[in-house]
CSV table of C-alpha atoms in Angstrom, one decimal:
chain,number,residue,atom,x,y,z
U,82,MET,CA,47.7,3.7,-6.9
U,83,ASN,CA,46.1,7.3,-4.6
U,84,HIS,CA,43.9,5.4,-2.5
U,85,LYS,CA,40.9,7.3,-3.7
U,86,LEU,CA,41.2,5.9,-7.1
U,87,VAL,CA,41.2,2.4,-5.5
U,88,LYS,CA,37.8,3.5,-3.5
U,89,LEU,CA,36.7,4.5,-7.1
U,90,PHE,CA,37.5,1.6,-8.9
U,91,SER,CA,36.6,-1.1,-6.8
U,92,PHE,CA,32.6,0.7,-6.9
U,93,PHE,CA,32.2,0.7,-10.4
U,94,TYR,CA,34.1,-2.7,-10.5
U,95,LEU,CA,31.7,-3.8,-7.3
U,96,CYS,CA,29.1,-1.9,-8.7
U,97,PRO,CA,27.4,-4.2,-10.7
U,98,GLN,CA,28.1,-7.3,-8.5
U,99,ILE,CA,26.1,-5.8,-5.9
U,100,GLN,CA,23.2,-4.4,-7.5
U,101,ARG,CA,22.8,-8.4,-8.6
U,102,VAL,CA,23.0,-9.3,-5.1
U,103,MET,CA,20.1,-6.9,-4.0
U,104,GLU,CA,18.2,-7.6,-7.0
U,105,LYS,CA,16.2,-10.5,-5.6
U,106,SER,CA,14.3,-12.9,-7.5
U,107,PHE,CA,10.9,-12.3,-6.7
U,108,VAL,CA,10.0,-9.8,-3.2
U,109,TYR,CA,6.5,-9.8,-1.5
U,110,GLY,CA,5.8,-8.1,2.2
U,111,VAL,CA,6.6,-4.7,1.4
U,112,ALA,CA,7.2,-2.2,-1.9
U,113,VAL,CA,8.8,-3.5,-5.1
U,114,THR,CA,12.0,-1.9,-7.2
U,115,ASP,CA,11.7,-1.7,-11.1
U,116,TYR,CA,13.1,-4.7,-11.5
U,117,ASN,CA,10.3,-6.3,-9.5
U,118,PHE,CA,8.0,-4.4,-10.6
U,119,THR,CA,5.2,-6.2,-13.6
U,120,GLY,CA,1.8,-5.2,-14.7
U,121,ARG,CA,0.1,-2.4,-14.2
U,122,GLU,CA,0.6,-0.1,-17.5
U,123,GLU,CA,-2.8,1.5,-17.9
U,124,GLU,CA,-2.6,2.1,-14.2
U,125,THR,CA,0.8,3.8,-14.5
U,126,HIS,CA,-0.3,5.9,-16.9
U,127,ARG,CA,-3.2,7.7,-16.2
U,128,LEU,CA,-1.5,8.7,-12.3
U,129,LYS,CA,1.0,9.5,-14.2
U,130,LEU,CA,-1.1,12.3,-16.4
U,131,ASN,CA,-2.6,12.7,-13.0
U,132,PHE,CA,0.5,14.2,-11.1
U,133,GLU,CA,1.2,15.6,-14.0
U,134,ASN,CA,-2.2,17.5,-14.7
U,135,GLY,CA,-2.7,18.5,-10.3
U,136,ILE,CA,-5.6,16.2,-10.1
U,137,ASN,CA,-6.1,14.7,-7.3
U,138,SER,CA,-5.6,10.8,-7.0
U,139,ILE,CA,-7.1,8.1,-4.4
U,140,LEU,CA,-6.0,4.3,-4.8
U,141,ILE,CA,-8.0,1.8,-3.3
U,142,SER,CA,-7.6,-1.7,-3.1
U,143,PRO,CA,-7.3,-4.9,-0.5
U,144,ARG,CA,-4.2,-5.2,1.5
U,145,ARG,CA,-0.3,-6.0,-0.7
U,146,TRP,CA,-2.2,-5.7,-3.6
U,147,GLY,CA,0.5,-3.3,-4.9
U,148,LYS,CA,-0.6,0.2,-4.7
U,149,THR,CA,2.4,1.8,-2.5
U,150,SER,CA,4.8,0.1,-5.3
U,151,LEU,CA,2.9,1.6,-8.2
U,152,VAL,CA,3.1,5.7,-6.5
U,153,ASP,CA,6.4,4.5,-5.8
U,154,HIS,CA,6.7,3.1,-9.6
U,155,VAL,CA,5.8,6.4,-10.8
U,156,CYS,CA,7.6,8.5,-8.4
U,157,ARG,CA,10.7,7.0,-10.2
U,158,GLN,CA,10.1,8.0,-13.5
U,159,MET,CA,9.3,11.6,-12.6
U,160,GLU,CA,12.1,12.0,-10.9
U,161,GLY,CA,14.1,15.0,-11.8
U,162,GLY,CA,11.2,16.5,-13.6
U,163,ASP,CA,9.4,19.6,-12.9
U,164,ILE,CA,6.8,18.3,-10.4
U,165,ILE,CA,7.8,18.1,-6.8
U,166,ILE,CA,6.4,14.7,-4.8
U,167,VAL,CA,6.9,15.1,-1.4
U,168,ARG,CA,5.9,11.4,0.1
U,169,LEU,CA,5.6,10.5,3.5
U,170,ASP,CA,3.3,7.5,5.5
U,171,ILE,CA,1.0,8.1,8.2
U,172,PHE,CA,0.6,4.8,9.7
U,173,GLY,CA,1.9,5.8,13.0
U,174,CYS,CA,-0.4,8.8,13.4
U,175,LYS,CA,-3.2,8.7,16.4
U,176,SER,CA,-4.0,12.2,16.5
U,177,GLU,CA,-4.8,15.1,13.8
U,178,TYR,CA,-1.4,17.0,15.3
U,179,ASP,CA,0.3,13.9,15.0
U,180,PHE,CA,-0.5,14.0,11.6
U,181,TYR,CA,0.3,17.6,10.6
U,182,ASN,CA,3.8,16.9,12.4
U,183,VAL,CA,4.7,14.4,9.8
U,184,LEU,CA,3.4,16.3,7.0
U,185,ALA,CA,4.9,19.6,7.8
U,186,THR,CA,8.2,17.6,8.4
U,187,ALA,CA,7.7,15.5,5.1
U,188,VAL,CA,6.6,19.1,2.8
U,189,LEU,CA,10.2,21.2,4.9
U,190,LYS,CA,12.6,17.4,4.6
U,191,GLN,CA,11.8,16.9,0.7
U,192,THR,CA,11.1,20.3,-0.7
U,193,ALA,CA,13.9,22.4,0.5
U,194,THR,CA,17.8,22.2,-0.3
U,195,LYS,CA,20.1,22.1,3.3
U,196,VAL,CA,20.6,25.4,3.6
U,197,GLN,CA,16.6,26.6,1.5
U,198,LEU,CA,15.7,24.8,5.4
U,199,TRP,CA,16.4,27.0,7.1
U,200,MET,CA,16.3,30.2,4.4
U,201,ASP,CA,13.2,31.5,3.0
U,202,GLU,CA,10.9,28.0,2.5
U,203,ALA,CA,10.5,28.0,6.3
U,204,LYS,CA,11.4,30.8,8.0
U,205,ASP,CA,7.6,31.5,8.0
U,206,PHE,CA,6.2,28.7,9.2
U,207,LEU,CA,9.3,28.0,11.9
U,208,ALA,CA,8.8,31.4,13.6
U,209,ARG,CA,6.6,30.1,16.5
U,210,LEU,CA,8.7,27.1,16.5
U,211,THR,CA,11.8,25.9,18.2
U,212,PRO,CA,12.7,23.1,15.7
U,213,ARG,CA,15.6,20.3,16.4
U,214,ILE,CA,17.0,20.7,12.7
U,215,ASN,CA,19.9,18.0,12.3
U,216,ILE,CA,22.1,18.7,9.0
U,217,PRO,CA,24.7,16.3,8.5
U,218,ILE,CA,27.9,17.3,6.7
U,219,ASP,CA,27.7,14.0,4.5
U,220,SER,CA,25.7,14.8,1.7
U,221,THR,CA,24.3,11.1,1.4
U,222,SER,CA,22.5,11.2,4.9
U,223,GLU,CA,19.1,12.6,5.4
U,224,ILE,CA,18.2,16.0,7.7
U,225,SER,CA,16.6,15.1,11.0
U,226,VAL,CA,13.7,17.5,11.4
U,227,SER,CA,11.4,17.2,14.5
U,228,LEU,CA,9.0,20.2,14.8
U,229,GLY,CA,6.5,20.4,17.7
U,230,ILE,CA,3.6,21.7,15.8
U,231,THR,CA,0.7,22.0,18.3
U,232,PRO,CA,-2.4,23.4,18.6
U,233,GLU,CA,-0.8,26.7,20.1
U,234,THR,CA,1.6,27.1,18.2
U,235,HIS,CA,-0.3,26.1,14.6
U,236,SER,CA,-3.7,26.7,13.4
U,237,PRO,CA,-4.7,23.6,11.0
U,238,GLU,CA,-5.4,26.3,8.1
U,239,GLU,CA,-1.3,27.2,8.5
U,240,VAL,CA,0.0,23.2,8.7
U,241,LEU,CA,-2.5,22.7,5.9
U,242,ASN,CA,-0.9,25.5,3.3
U,243,MET,CA,2.3,25.3,3.9
U,244,VAL,CA,3.4,23.7,1.3
U,245,GLU,CA,0.8,25.1,-1.3
U,246,VAL,CA,2.7,28.3,-0.1
U,247,ILE,CA,6.4,26.4,-1.2
U,248,ALA,CA,4.6,25.5,-3.8
U,249,LYS,CA,4.2,29.1,-5.3
U,250,ARG,CA,7.4,30.6,-3.8
U,251,LYS,CA,9.4,27.6,-6.1
U,252,ASP,CA,6.7,28.2,-9.4
U,253,ARG,CA,6.9,24.5,-8.8
U,254,HIS,CA,3.6,22.1,-8.8
U,255,VAL,CA,3.9,19.8,-6.0
U,256,VAL,CA,2.5,16.7,-5.4
U,257,VAL,CA,1.7,15.1,-2.2
U,258,CYS,CA,1.7,11.6,-1.5
U,259,ILE,CA,0.0,9.9,1.6
U,260,ASP,CA,0.3,6.3,2.3
U,261,GLU,CA,-2.0,4.5,5.1
U,262,PHE,CA,-4.6,7.7,4.5
U,263,GLN,CA,-7.3,5.4,6.0
U,264,GLN,CA,-5.7,6.1,9.3
U,265,VAL,CA,-7.3,9.8,9.2
U,266,GLY,CA,-11.0,7.9,9.6
U,267,GLU,CA,-9.8,6.4,13.0
U,268,PHE,CA,-8.9,10.3,14.8
U,269,GLU,CA,-10.9,11.8,17.3
U,270,ASN,CA,-13.2,13.9,15.5
U,271,THR,CA,-12.5,12.3,12.5
U,272,LYS,CA,-15.3,13.7,10.4
U,273,SER,CA,-14.8,17.3,11.2
U,274,VAL,CA,-11.0,16.6,10.7
U,275,GLN,CA,-11.4,15.1,7.1
U,276,ALA,CA,-13.9,18.8,6.4
U,277,THR,CA,-11.1,20.6,7.4
U,278,LEU,CA,-8.4,18.9,5.2
U,279,ARG,CA,-10.6,19.1,2.5
U,280,SER,CA,-11.9,22.4,2.7
U,281,VAL,CA,-7.7,23.4,2.5
U,282,TRP,CA,-6.7,21.1,-0.2
U,283,GLN,CA,-9.9,21.5,-2.8
U,284,HIS,CA,-8.5,25.4,-2.7
U,285,HIS,CA,-4.5,24.5,-3.4
U,286,HIS,CA,-4.2,25.5,-7.3
U,287,ASN,CA,-0.3,24.1,-7.3
U,288,THR,CA,-0.7,21.3,-5.3
U,289,SER,CA,-2.1,17.8,-6.0
U,290,TYR,CA,-3.0,15.2,-3.9
U,291,CYS,CA,-2.4,11.1,-4.4
U,292,LEU,CA,-4.2,9.3,-1.7
U,293,PHE,CA,-3.7,5.7,-0.7
U,294,GLY,CA,-4.4,2.7,2.0
U,295,SER,CA,-4.0,-0.8,3.3
U,296,LYS,CA,-8.0,-0.9,4.8
U,297,ARG,CA,-10.5,-0.5,1.9
U,298,HIS,CA,-13.2,-0.4,3.8
U,299,MET,CA,-11.9,2.8,6.1
U,300,MET,CA,-10.5,3.7,2.6
U,301,SER,CA,-14.2,2.9,0.7
U,302,LYS,CA,-16.1,4.5,4.1
U,303,ILE,CA,-14.0,8.1,2.9
U,304,PHE,CA,-13.9,8.4,-0.2
U,305,LEU,CA,-17.4,6.3,-1.3
U,306,ASP,CA,-19.6,7.9,1.4
U,307,PRO,CA,-22.0,11.1,0.1
U,308,SER,CA,-21.9,12.1,3.8
U,309,MET,CA,-18.5,12.1,3.9
U,310,PRO,CA,-16.2,15.5,3.5
U,311,PHE,CA,-13.6,13.6,0.4
U,312,TYR,CA,-16.9,12.5,-1.2
U,313,GLN,CA,-15.7,13.0,-5.3
U,314,PHE,CA,-12.7,14.4,-3.6
U,315,GLY,CA,-10.1,13.1,-7.1
U,316,ASP,CA,-9.7,10.7,-9.3
U,317,LEU,CA,-10.6,6.8,-8.0
U,318,MET,CA,-8.7,4.4,-9.4
U,319,TRP,CA,-9.9,1.0,-7.7
U,320,LEU,CA,-7.2,-1.2,-8.3
U,321,GLN,CA,-7.9,-5.0,-9.9
U,322,LYS,CA,-5.7,-8.2,-10.4
U,323,ILE,CA,-2.6,-8.2,-12.2
U,324,PRO,CA,-3.4,-10.8,-15.2
U,325,THR,CA,-1.8,-13.6,-15.7
U,326,SER,CA,-0.7,-12.1,-18.9
U,327,ASP,CA,1.1,-9.5,-17.3
U,328,TRP,CA,3.2,-12.7,-14.9
U,329,ILE,CA,4.4,-14.7,-17.6
U,330,ASN,CA,7.7,-12.8,-18.9
U,331,TYR,CA,8.6,-11.6,-15.7
U,332,ILE,CA,8.5,-14.8,-14.1
U,333,MET,CA,9.7,-16.2,-16.5
U,334,SER,CA,12.8,-14.5,-16.7
U,335,HIS,CA,13.6,-14.3,-13.2
U,336,PHE,CA,13.5,-17.9,-13.4
U,337,GLU,CA,16.1,-18.5,-16.1
U,338,ARG,CA,18.1,-15.7,-14.4
U,339,GLU,CA,18.9,-17.9,-11.8
U,340,GLY,CA,19.3,-20.3,-13.9
U,341,ARG,CA,16.2,-22.4,-13.7
U,342,HIS,CA,13.0,-22.5,-16.5
U,343,ILE,CA,9.1,-22.6,-16.2
U,344,SER,CA,7.2,-22.7,-18.6
U,345,GLU,CA,3.4,-20.8,-19.1
U,346,GLN,CA,1.0,-23.4,-18.0
U,347,MET,CA,3.1,-23.7,-14.3
U,348,VAL,CA,3.2,-19.6,-14.1
U,349,SER,CA,-1.3,-19.5,-14.9
U,350,LYS,CA,-1.4,-22.3,-12.4
U,351,ILE,CA,0.9,-20.1,-10.3
U,352,CYS,CA,-1.3,-16.9,-10.2
U,353,GLU,CA,-4.5,-19.2,-10.2
U,354,SER,CA,-3.4,-21.0,-7.0
U,355,VAL,CA,-3.8,-17.5,-4.7
U,356,ASP,CA,-6.4,-15.7,-6.9
U,357,HIS,CA,-3.5,-13.3,-8.9
U,358,TYR,CA,-3.2,-11.9,-5.4
U,359,PRO,CA,0.1,-9.7,-6.3
U,360,SER,CA,1.8,-10.2,-3.4
U,361,TYR,CA,1.2,-14.2,-3.3
U,362,VAL,CA,2.0,-14.9,-6.7
U,363,GLN,CA,5.6,-13.0,-5.7
U,364,HIS,CA,5.4,-15.6,-2.4
U,365,LEU,CA,4.7,-18.4,-4.1
U,366,ALA,CA,6.7,-18.4,-7.1
U,367,SER,CA,9.7,-17.9,-5.3
U,368,ILE,CA,8.8,-20.9,-2.9
U,369,VAL,CA,8.6,-22.8,-6.5
U,370,LEU,CA,12.2,-21.2,-7.2
U,371,ASN,CA,13.8,-22.2,-4.7
U,372,HIS,CA,12.2,-26.0,-4.5
U,373,THR,CA,13.1,-26.6,-8.2
U,374,PRO,CA,16.9,-27.9,-8.7
U,375,GLN,CA,19.2,-26.0,-11.0
U,376,GLY,CA,19.1,-26.3,-14.3
U,377,GLU,CA,16.0,-28.0,-14.3
U,378,THR,CA,12.3,-26.9,-15.0
U,379,ALA,CA,9.4,-26.8,-12.4
U,380,THR,CA,6.4,-29.0,-12.6
U,381,GLU,CA,3.1,-29.7,-11.2
U,382,ASN,CA,4.4,-31.9,-8.5
U,383,VAL,CA,6.3,-28.9,-6.4
U,384,LEU,CA,3.1,-26.9,-6.8
U,385,PRO,CA,1.2,-28.8,-3.5
U,386,SER,CA,4.4,-28.7,-1.2
U,387,ALA,CA,5.2,-24.6,-2.0
U,388,ILE,CA,1.2,-24.1,-1.3
U,389,LYS,CA,1.5,-25.7,2.1
U,390,GLU,CA,4.5,-23.8,3.1
U,391,LEU,CA,2.9,-20.8,1.8
U,392,ILE,CA,1.0,-21.4,4.3
U,393,SER,CA,2.6,-22.5,6.3
U,394,THR,CA,4.7,-19.1,6.4
U,395,ASN,CA,1.8,-16.8,7.4
U,396,GLU,CA,-0.4,-19.3,9.9
U,397,ALA,CA,0.5,-17.2,12.6
U,398,LEU,CA,-1.0,-13.8,11.4
U,399,TYR,CA,-3.9,-16.1,10.6
U,400,MET,CA,-3.9,-17.2,14.1
U,401,GLN,CA,-3.9,-13.5,14.9
U,402,GLN,CA,-7.1,-12.3,12.9
U,403,ILE,CA,-9.0,-15.2,14.4
U,404,GLU,CA,-8.3,-14.9,17.5
U,405,PRO,CA,-10.6,-12.5,19.0
U,406,LEU,CA,-13.6,-13.8,16.6
U,407,SER,CA,-16.7,-15.2,18.4
U,408,GLY,CA,-18.6,-18.6,17.6
U,409,TYR,CA,-21.2,-17.4,15.3
U,410,GLN,CA,-18.4,-14.6,13.0
U,411,MET,CA,-16.6,-17.9,13.0
U,412,ASN,CA,-19.2,-19.6,12.0
U,413,LEU,CA,-20.1,-16.7,8.8
U,414,LEU,CA,-15.8,-17.1,7.9
U,415,ARG,CA,-17.3,-21.0,7.6
U,416,ALA,CA,-19.9,-20.3,5.2
U,417,ILE,CA,-18.5,-17.7,3.2
U,418,VAL,CA,-15.2,-20.5,3.0
U,419,SER,CA,-17.4,-23.3,2.0
U,420,GLY,CA,-18.9,-21.3,-1.0
U,421,ILE,CA,-22.2,-19.3,0.5
U,422,HIS,CA,-22.3,-16.1,-0.5
U,423,SER,CA,-25.6,-14.8,-0.1
U,424,GLY,CA,-28.8,-15.9,1.1
U,425,TYR,CA,-27.8,-15.7,5.0
U,426,ASN,CA,-30.6,-14.2,5.8
U,427,GLU,CA,-32.6,-18.0,4.7
U,428,LYS,CA,-33.5,-19.8,7.6
U,429,LYS,CA,-32.2,-23.3,5.8
U,430,VAL,CA,-28.2,-21.4,5.6
U,431,ARG,CA,-28.7,-20.3,9.0
U,432,ASN,CA,-29.5,-22.9,10.9
U,433,GLN,CA,-26.9,-24.7,8.3
U,434,PHE,CA,-24.1,-23.2,9.8
U,435,ASP,CA,-25.8,-21.5,13.0
U,436,LEU,CA,-25.6,-17.5,12.6
U,437,GLY,CA,-28.6,-17.0,14.7
U,438,SER,CA,-30.9,-14.3,14.0
U,439,PRO,CA,-30.9,-12.1,11.0
U,440,SER,CA,-30.8,-8.8,13.2
U,441,ASN,CA,-27.6,-11.1,14.4
U,442,MET,CA,-26.2,-11.5,11.1
U,443,VAL,CA,-26.0,-7.9,10.3
U,444,ARG,CA,-23.5,-7.4,13.4
U,445,LEU,CA,-21.2,-10.4,11.9
U,446,ARG,CA,-21.2,-9.2,8.7
U,447,ASP,CA,-20.1,-6.3,9.6
U,448,ALA,CA,-17.6,-6.8,12.6
U,449,LEU,CA,-16.0,-9.0,9.7
U,450,ILE,CA,-15.8,-6.2,6.9
U,451,GLU,CA,-14.3,-3.8,10.0
U,452,ARG,CA,-11.2,-6.1,10.2
U,453,ASP,CA,-10.9,-6.6,7.1
U,454,ILE,CA,-11.1,-10.6,6.9
U,455,ILE,CA,-14.3,-10.5,4.2
U,456,TYR,CA,-15.7,-7.1,2.3
U,457,SER,CA,-18.7,-7.1,0.0
U,458,GLU,CA,-19.5,-6.7,-3.7
U,459,MET,CA,-22.6,-6.7,-5.1
U,460,ARG,CA,-24.2,-7.5,-1.7
U,461,GLN,CA,-22.2,-10.8,-1.9
U,462,LEU,CA,-19.6,-11.8,1.3
U,463,TYR,CA,-16.0,-13.1,0.4
U,464,ILE,CA,-13.1,-13.7,2.5
U,465,THR,CA,-10.3,-10.9,1.5
U,466,ASP,CA,-7.3,-13.0,1.5
U,467,PRO,CA,-7.7,-16.1,-0.5
U,468,VAL,CA,-4.7,-17.8,1.1
U,469,PHE,CA,-6.1,-17.1,4.1
U,470,THR,CA,-9.3,-19.3,3.0
U,471,LEU,CA,-6.8,-22.2,1.7
U,472,TRP,CA,-5.9,-22.4,5.3
U,473,PHE,CA,-9.4,-21.8,6.8
U,474,ARG,CA,-10.5,-24.4,4.8
U,475,GLN,CA,-7.9,-27.3,6.4
U,476,ARG,CA,-8.3,-25.5,9.7
U,477,PHE,CA,-12.0,-25.6,10.3
U,478,LEU,CA,-13.9,-27.2,7.3
């Protein structure tokens, strides 16, 4: 048999097995695929409509609540349609022009074919640069682009308008999805940078933006503060917890697929144990699955040891989080974990937990919010991470 036919036969024969191996039962800590994506029907519908209607979207929630997974889920649903989607992550950007380079590179790579990259879409923009562009012969490999944009070569407005120019030339709508957008808040002269972004982007008619990030405090500061340029920039989506009802069939079917069983009541207990925190629900469900013998049903007896393993897995991260904290900051965490969510200026509370003066309390609160260890809601303070709460209670109370 021709060796090419053998390869082709092998590919199609093995494809289901390969897919089966690649589909893990539960995924946590990274963006999930369709197989491991559950819930978020309303958010998916709303975000998809925003993309289709050219409405800017801002997603805010705690870390590891599935913002990236939600955006990826919507982007996959829209693949092959009339809308061009550009996706980029700016976590590594430390300055304004770091951002412009990452943005311009993503726009060029994701809106142009290999031939067009050398022609219509890029020629005007690249005229003042000596870009390094590696176009591989292998059609499955990505184009490598290094632009080297500086204040001497391009103004911010030129870089920011490039995607709009391309969208108009193609007569297509482009949605630019920017992950870890809170990094913009860390740039030098950030308010001026934000004002520049807003002043350019608000005039784009063929391009809209989906902005999201992992630091709720910084994202809130950028988009919810009336004094900041991005205030009321678009449709603000404040992600909520995924309810137990959306986890039941998902977790039960994943157990069945692995030759094990789990009851609705046990799924509910897994969700409640980690306060419906999506990443931890997946992680704890994975541990319970691993602790359940083949062909058997998961029982509540396994839950304490599974939770202990979950805490142990994350302990190094939690130790790193509290290592730089002062004694007063640790005392405030003790108060919150003990169930005290307000009234910190009351003398009884300050004395019980040694919080210092009322003015000191403000500094403690702001410092812990800045570190994203706690958050404020309706003038009450809560721990951001529910498993951190379990670990802290074991170690420090």
